[in-house]
Amino acid sequence: MSDQKEFTVAEVRSHNTAQDGWVIIDGKVFDISKFAKLHPGGTQILQELAGRDVTKEFNYFHTRRTLEKYAPKLQIGVLKGFATETTIEIPEGGFGEQVPYGDPSWYQGWRSPYYNDSHRRYREALRKWIDTEIVPHVAKWIENQEIPLTVQKRMGELGILQAAIKGTWISEYYGDYLIGDVKPEEYDWFHYLITMTETAKIGHIGFLWGVFGGVNIGLPPVINFGSRYLKNLIAADCARGNKFICLAITEPWAGSDVANIRTIGHKTEDGKFYIVNGVKKWITNGLWADYLTCAVRTGGSGMGGISLICIPRDLPGVTIKKIKCQGVWGSGTSYITLENVKVPVEYLIGKEGKGFKYIMNNFNTERFGIILEALGGSRCAYEEAFKFANKRRTFGKKLIEHPVIRNKLANMIRQIEALQAWSELIAYQLKTLTPAQQVKVLPGSIALAKAQATRTFEFCAREAVQVFGGLGYTRGGQGEKVESLYRDVRALAIPGGSEEIMLDLGVRQAQKVYPKDAKL
C-alpha cells in the first residue's frame, strides 16, 4: 500500500515484547501489542516472535483468511524496501488462483466446447460475491448451525437463488436479473453447474443446503405440474427468497422406497379439503419452510395411490422440529408431524394419483445437483490439501516432497477430473435433449454418476483429512474446510437415493435398453 508508513527491520526489531510487539508478515508491519491477550495460542509465543519477520511461522499455523481478518486493525505500515508481491500469471481465458486442478480446466486456460462468455461473466461475478459476502462469515454460521434468512433474500435479488433451481430460466417467476449481466435467454444448465460447484467449493455443504436445499427440489414440482392458481400464489415469492419451500417425501419407514409412504390424505365429503395425517423425516429446510411439497397417499397402496400436495406451514396441525445431524449443519433438517391438517384441494399439485411420476421426474435433476455438490466439495478438499502440502514440513521436507502424499493428491485429481467430465456431459444432455428423451436416456447414467460422485467425495475428504493430520480433525483453523467436508460426506451419499440403490438402478436401466439380439 503506497500510502502506508515505511519501517526498517531495525525499527521493527526494537519492538520485541508482548506488551510492545511488532512483527513482519509478507513485508507488512503489524503492531500486535493489544492483540497479545486475545491470541488463542497465548502471549508466550508472541513474546518469542515479537520484533521479527514471522512470515514463515504465521503461514505454518494460519490461513490467509486469518491475515485478511485482522490486518485492517493491526497493520501499521510496510517494510522499507520490500519487493511487492508478484501477481499470478493467468492464461488467456483463465480465472482464479491457478492452483493446479484446484479449479476446472476451463478456469485454467483450457478450451471447452461447453462454455461461452456468459458463463465466464457469471463465474467471475459469483465467486467475487461469495468471497466478499459469504466466506468471511460462513464458518461462524455453520458452527452456530444457522444461516441468516436474509442471505437467501439477497441471493434472490442477485438471481443466484433462481440459478440453483434448475437449468431453465422462467422470467415470470424469477425476474430478469442474474449477476454477471447474464440475460435470461443466455441462462442454461452450465450456469446451474457453475452455481452448484462454486457454492460447494466454499467448503461447507451445509451452507449450500441451507440456501438451496429447499427451493431447488421443493419448487420445481409446483412450477412443472402445479395449477396456474398455485404457481401464481407461491412460485415467485419462493424463487426470489421472500418465502421458503421444502420437499417432504421421506418418512421414518420410507426413504429410497418412495412407493411405501404412509402419510394419508382423505378428502372431506364436500370435496373441498384433504385431511392429512402422517410424519416426514430428514426434511431439508423444513425448519423455516413456509410451504411443504408433500407426498401424500390419497389412493390405494403402491405408487399409483400417491399425490403431491403443497401444505402451508401455518395450517393447524403442522408441527416442525429440528433434527440434529452429523453434517450439513445449517441445512434446517427437520421432523414434521401432520395431524388432521385441513388442506384446500387447490393446493394439490397436478393430478391426484400422479405424485409418484412427479417425484421421479424431480429425482433426475435432484441427483444431478448432488453430483455437482460432491464435485465442488471434492475439488475444495483436494485444493486445501495441495496448498497445505506445499507449506507443511515433516522430516525436514515439505509434505509435497513425500511420494506418499503425491500419490494421495494424484488419486484425488484423477477422480475429480473424471467426475467433472461426466458432469459436463450430463449437463449437455439436459441442455439439448427434450424432456421425453431425457427420461429414456438419463436416469441410469445419472444414478451411476451420483454413486461415483459421492464415492469420489468420500475419498477426497478422507485423504484431505489424512494430509492435514490433527488439523483436519479439528473444527476451525487451517483444517476448517476439510473437517467440515468430512462430516458432510454421508449427507450426499444417502439422500436422493443411496449409493447401493443408485448402482443397482444404473444396471437395471441398462438392462432395459439391452438389445435382445446382441451377439456375445
PDB file of C-alpha atoms in Angstrom, residues 260-382:
ATOM      1  CA  ASN A 260     -44.223 -47.186   0.572  1.00  0.00           C
ATOM      2  CA  ILE A 261     -45.012 -43.822   2.160  1.00  0.00           C
ATOM      3  CA  ARG A 262     -47.729 -43.895   4.822  1.00  0.00           C
ATOM      4  CA  THR A 263     -48.797 -40.247   5.115  1.00  0.00           C
ATOM      5  CA  ILE A 264     -52.502 -40.293   4.261  1.00  0.00           C
ATOM      6  CA  GLY A 265     -54.822 -37.654   2.834  1.00  0.00           C
ATOM      7  CA  HIS A 266     -58.609 -38.216   2.767  1.00  0.00           C
ATOM      8  CA  LYS A 267     -60.982 -35.830   1.025  1.00  0.00           C
ATOM      9  CA  THR A 268     -63.788 -34.326   3.021  1.00  0.00           C
ATOM     10  CA  GLU A 269     -67.337 -35.230   1.983  1.00  0.00           C
ATOM     11  CA  ASP A 270     -67.816 -31.870   0.263  1.00  0.00           C
ATOM     12  CA  GLY A 271     -64.623 -32.437  -1.765  1.00  0.00           C
ATOM     13  CA  LYS A 272     -63.109 -29.115  -0.745  1.00  0.00           C
ATOM     14  CA  PHE A 273     -60.287 -30.294   1.542  1.00  0.00           C
ATOM     15  CA  TYR A 274     -57.778 -33.048   2.177  1.00  0.00           C
ATOM     16  CA  ILE A 275     -57.361 -34.156   5.794  1.00  0.00           C
ATOM     17  CA  VAL A 276     -53.684 -35.131   6.025  1.00  0.00           C
ATOM     18  CA  ASN A 277     -52.076 -37.274   8.714  1.00  0.00           C
ATOM     19  CA  GLY A 278     -48.526 -38.595   8.856  1.00  0.00           C
ATOM     20  CA  VAL A 279     -44.879 -37.817   9.580  1.00  0.00           C
ATOM     21  CA  LYS A 280     -41.920 -36.743   7.461  1.00  0.00           C
ATOM     22  CA  LYS A 281     -38.282 -37.090   8.485  1.00  0.00           C
ATOM     23  CA  TRP A 282     -34.924 -35.604   7.411  1.00  0.00           C
ATOM     24  CA  ILE A 283     -36.621 -32.781   5.535  1.00  0.00           C
ATOM     25  CA  THR A 284     -34.091 -30.172   4.363  1.00  0.00           C
ATOM     26  CA  ASN A 285     -35.078 -26.536   5.044  1.00  0.00           C
ATOM     27  CA  GLY A 286     -38.228 -27.737   6.777  1.00  0.00           C
ATOM     28  CA  LEU A 287     -37.280 -25.756   9.867  1.00  0.00           C
ATOM     29  CA  TRP A 288     -38.127 -22.437   8.192  1.00  0.00           C
ATOM     30  CA  ALA A 289     -40.226 -23.526   5.202  1.00  0.00           C
ATOM     31  CA  ASP A 290     -43.482 -21.677   4.572  1.00  0.00           C
ATOM     32  CA  TYR A 291     -44.683 -24.437   2.234  1.00  0.00           C
ATOM     33  CA  LEU A 292     -44.172 -28.219   2.195  1.00  0.00           C
ATOM     34  CA  THR A 293     -44.258 -30.042  -1.161  1.00  0.00           C
ATOM     35  CA  CYS A 294     -45.536 -33.199   0.443  1.00  0.00           C
ATOM     36  CA  ALA A 295     -46.013 -36.767  -0.807  1.00  0.00           C
ATOM     37  CA  VAL A 296     -49.384 -37.960   0.441  1.00  0.00           C
ATOM     38  CA  ARG A 297     -51.240 -41.215  -0.121  1.00  0.00           C
ATOM     39  CA  THR A 298     -54.661 -40.151  -1.423  1.00  0.00           C
ATOM     40  CA  GLY A 299     -55.466 -43.518  -3.019  1.00  0.00           C
ATOM     41  CA  GLY A 300     -54.651 -47.190  -2.618  1.00  0.00           C
ATOM     42  CA  SER A 301     -51.341 -48.918  -1.996  1.00  0.00           C
ATOM     43  CA  GLY A 302     -48.296 -48.613  -4.211  1.00  0.00           C
ATOM     44  CA  MET A 303     -47.083 -45.830  -6.426  1.00  0.00           C
ATOM     45  CA  GLY A 304     -50.471 -45.238  -8.061  1.00  0.00           C
ATOM     46  CA  GLY A 305     -52.002 -44.008  -4.808  1.00  0.00           C
ATOM     47  CA  ILE A 306     -49.544 -41.157  -4.219  1.00  0.00           C
ATOM     48  CA  SER A 307     -50.277 -37.488  -4.815  1.00  0.00           C
ATOM     49  CA  LEU A 308     -48.257 -34.314  -4.233  1.00  0.00           C
ATOM     50  CA  ILE A 309     -49.883 -31.649  -2.086  1.00  0.00           C
ATOM     51  CA  CYS A 310     -48.387 -28.260  -1.199  1.00  0.00           C
ATOM     52  CA  ILE A 311     -49.128 -27.789   2.505  1.00  0.00           C
ATOM     53  CA  PRO A 312     -48.850 -24.292   4.008  1.00  0.00           C
ATOM     54  CA  ARG A 313     -46.855 -24.370   7.224  1.00  0.00           C
ATOM     55  CA  ASP A 314     -49.285 -22.144   9.133  1.00  0.00           C
ATOM     56  CA  LEU A 315     -52.203 -24.571   8.900  1.00  0.00           C
ATOM     57  CA  PRO A 316     -53.312 -26.054  12.250  1.00  0.00           C
ATOM     58  CA  GLY A 317     -51.808 -29.484  12.884  1.00  0.00           C
ATOM     59  CA  VAL A 318     -48.391 -28.862  11.276  1.00  0.00           C
ATOM     60  CA  THR A 319     -45.517 -29.296  13.756  1.00  0.00           C
ATOM     61  CA  ILE A 320     -41.861 -28.961  12.735  1.00  0.00           C
ATOM     62  CA  LYS A 321     -38.871 -29.866  14.916  1.00  0.00           C
ATOM     63  CA  LYS A 322     -35.128 -29.729  14.303  1.00  0.00           C
ATOM     64  CA  ILE A 323     -33.154 -32.933  13.728  1.00  0.00           C
ATOM     65  CA  LYS A 324     -29.516 -32.919  14.844  1.00  0.00           C
ATOM     66  CA  CYS A 325     -27.382 -34.479  12.120  1.00  0.00           C
ATOM     67  CA  GLN A 326     -23.748 -35.473  11.699  1.00  0.00           C
ATOM     68  CA  GLY A 327     -23.148 -32.997   8.878  1.00  0.00           C
ATOM     69  CA  VAL A 328     -24.621 -30.245   6.691  1.00  0.00           C
ATOM     70  CA  TRP A 329     -25.116 -28.002   9.694  1.00  0.00           C
ATOM     71  CA  GLY A 330     -27.270 -25.017   8.835  1.00  0.00           C
ATOM     72  CA  SER A 331     -29.499 -27.024   6.492  1.00  0.00           C
ATOM     73  CA  GLY A 332     -32.597 -26.819   8.690  1.00  0.00           C
ATOM     74  CA  THR A 333     -33.120 -30.604   8.597  1.00  0.00           C
ATOM     75  CA  SER A 334     -36.386 -31.367  10.352  1.00  0.00           C
ATOM     76  CA  TYR A 335     -39.012 -33.811  11.577  1.00  0.00           C
ATOM     77  CA  ILE A 336     -42.544 -32.883  10.508  1.00  0.00           C
ATOM     78  CA  THR A 337     -45.739 -34.098  12.113  1.00  0.00           C
ATOM     79  CA  LEU A 338     -49.059 -33.693  10.269  1.00  0.00           C
ATOM     80  CA  GLU A 339     -52.126 -34.203  12.466  1.00  0.00           C
ATOM     81  CA  ASN A 340     -55.554 -33.720  10.895  1.00  0.00           C
ATOM     82  CA  VAL A 341     -54.206 -30.923   8.694  1.00  0.00           C
ATOM     83  CA  LYS A 342     -57.067 -29.484   6.635  1.00  0.00           C
ATOM     84  CA  VAL A 343     -55.614 -28.546   3.233  1.00  0.00           C
ATOM     85  CA  PRO A 344     -57.737 -26.890   0.496  1.00  0.00           C
ATOM     86  CA  VAL A 345     -57.878 -29.037  -2.663  1.00  0.00           C
ATOM     87  CA  GLU A 346     -56.472 -26.062  -4.617  1.00  0.00           C
ATOM     88  CA  TYR A 347     -53.079 -26.978  -3.115  1.00  0.00           C
ATOM     89  CA  LEU A 348     -52.989 -30.322  -4.953  1.00  0.00           C
ATOM     90  CA  ILE A 349     -50.013 -30.331  -7.337  1.00  0.00           C
ATOM     91  CA  GLY A 350     -51.102 -31.602 -10.733  1.00  0.00           C
ATOM     92  CA  LYS A 351     -53.443 -34.566 -10.779  1.00  0.00           C
ATOM     93  CA  GLU A 352     -54.417 -36.878  -7.970  1.00  0.00           C
ATOM     94  CA  GLY A 353     -52.555 -40.187  -8.104  1.00  0.00           C
ATOM     95  CA  LYS A 354     -49.743 -38.813 -10.286  1.00  0.00           C
ATOM     96  CA  GLY A 355     -47.452 -37.868  -7.409  1.00  0.00           C
ATOM     97  CA  PHE A 356     -45.033 -40.764  -7.876  1.00  0.00           C
ATOM     98  CA  LYS A 357     -44.491 -39.775 -11.516  1.00  0.00           C
ATOM     99  CA  TYR A 358     -43.801 -36.173 -10.477  1.00  0.00           C
ATOM    100  CA  ILE A 359     -41.361 -37.305  -7.786  1.00  0.00           C
ATOM    101  CA  MET A 360     -39.447 -39.493 -10.260  1.00  0.00           C
ATOM    102  CA  ASN A 361     -39.304 -36.600 -12.696  1.00  0.00           C
ATOM    103  CA  ASN A 362     -37.805 -34.483  -9.941  1.00  0.00           C
ATOM    104  CA  PHE A 363     -35.250 -37.134  -8.947  1.00  0.00           C
ATOM    105  CA  ASN A 364     -33.048 -36.829 -12.040  1.00  0.00           C
ATOM    106  CA  THR A 365     -32.266 -33.173 -11.506  1.00  0.00           C
ATOM    107  CA  GLU A 366     -32.113 -33.546  -7.707  1.00  0.00           C
ATOM    108  CA  ARG A 367     -29.472 -36.229  -8.143  1.00  0.00           C
ATOM    109  CA  PHE A 368     -27.591 -34.129 -10.663  1.00  0.00           C
ATOM    110  CA  GLY A 369     -27.495 -31.348  -8.079  1.00  0.00           C
ATOM    111  CA  ILE A 370     -25.977 -33.765  -5.551  1.00  0.00           C
ATOM    112  CA  ILE A 371     -23.386 -34.815  -8.147  1.00  0.00           C
ATOM    113  CA  LEU A 372     -22.328 -31.186  -8.534  1.00  0.00           C
ATOM    114  CA  GLU A 373     -22.225 -30.632  -4.774  1.00  0.00           C
ATOM    115  CA  ALA A 374     -19.927 -33.634  -4.437  1.00  0.00           C
ATOM    116  CA  LEU A 375     -17.790 -32.356  -7.316  1.00  0.00           C
ATOM    117  CA  GLY A 376     -17.356 -28.911  -5.745  1.00  0.00           C
ATOM    118  CA  GLY A 377     -16.704 -30.410  -2.318  1.00  0.00           C
ATOM    119  CA  SER A 378     -14.140 -32.855  -3.716  1.00  0.00           C
ATOM    120  CA  ARG A 379     -12.268 -30.111  -5.527  1.00  0.00           C
ATOM    121  CA  CYS A 380     -12.227 -27.964  -2.386  1.00  0.00           C
ATOM    122  CA  ALA A 381     -10.838 -30.854  -0.313  1.00  0.00           C
ATOM    123  CA  TYR A 382      -8.116 -31.503  -2.875  1.00  0.00           C
TER     124      TYR A 382
END
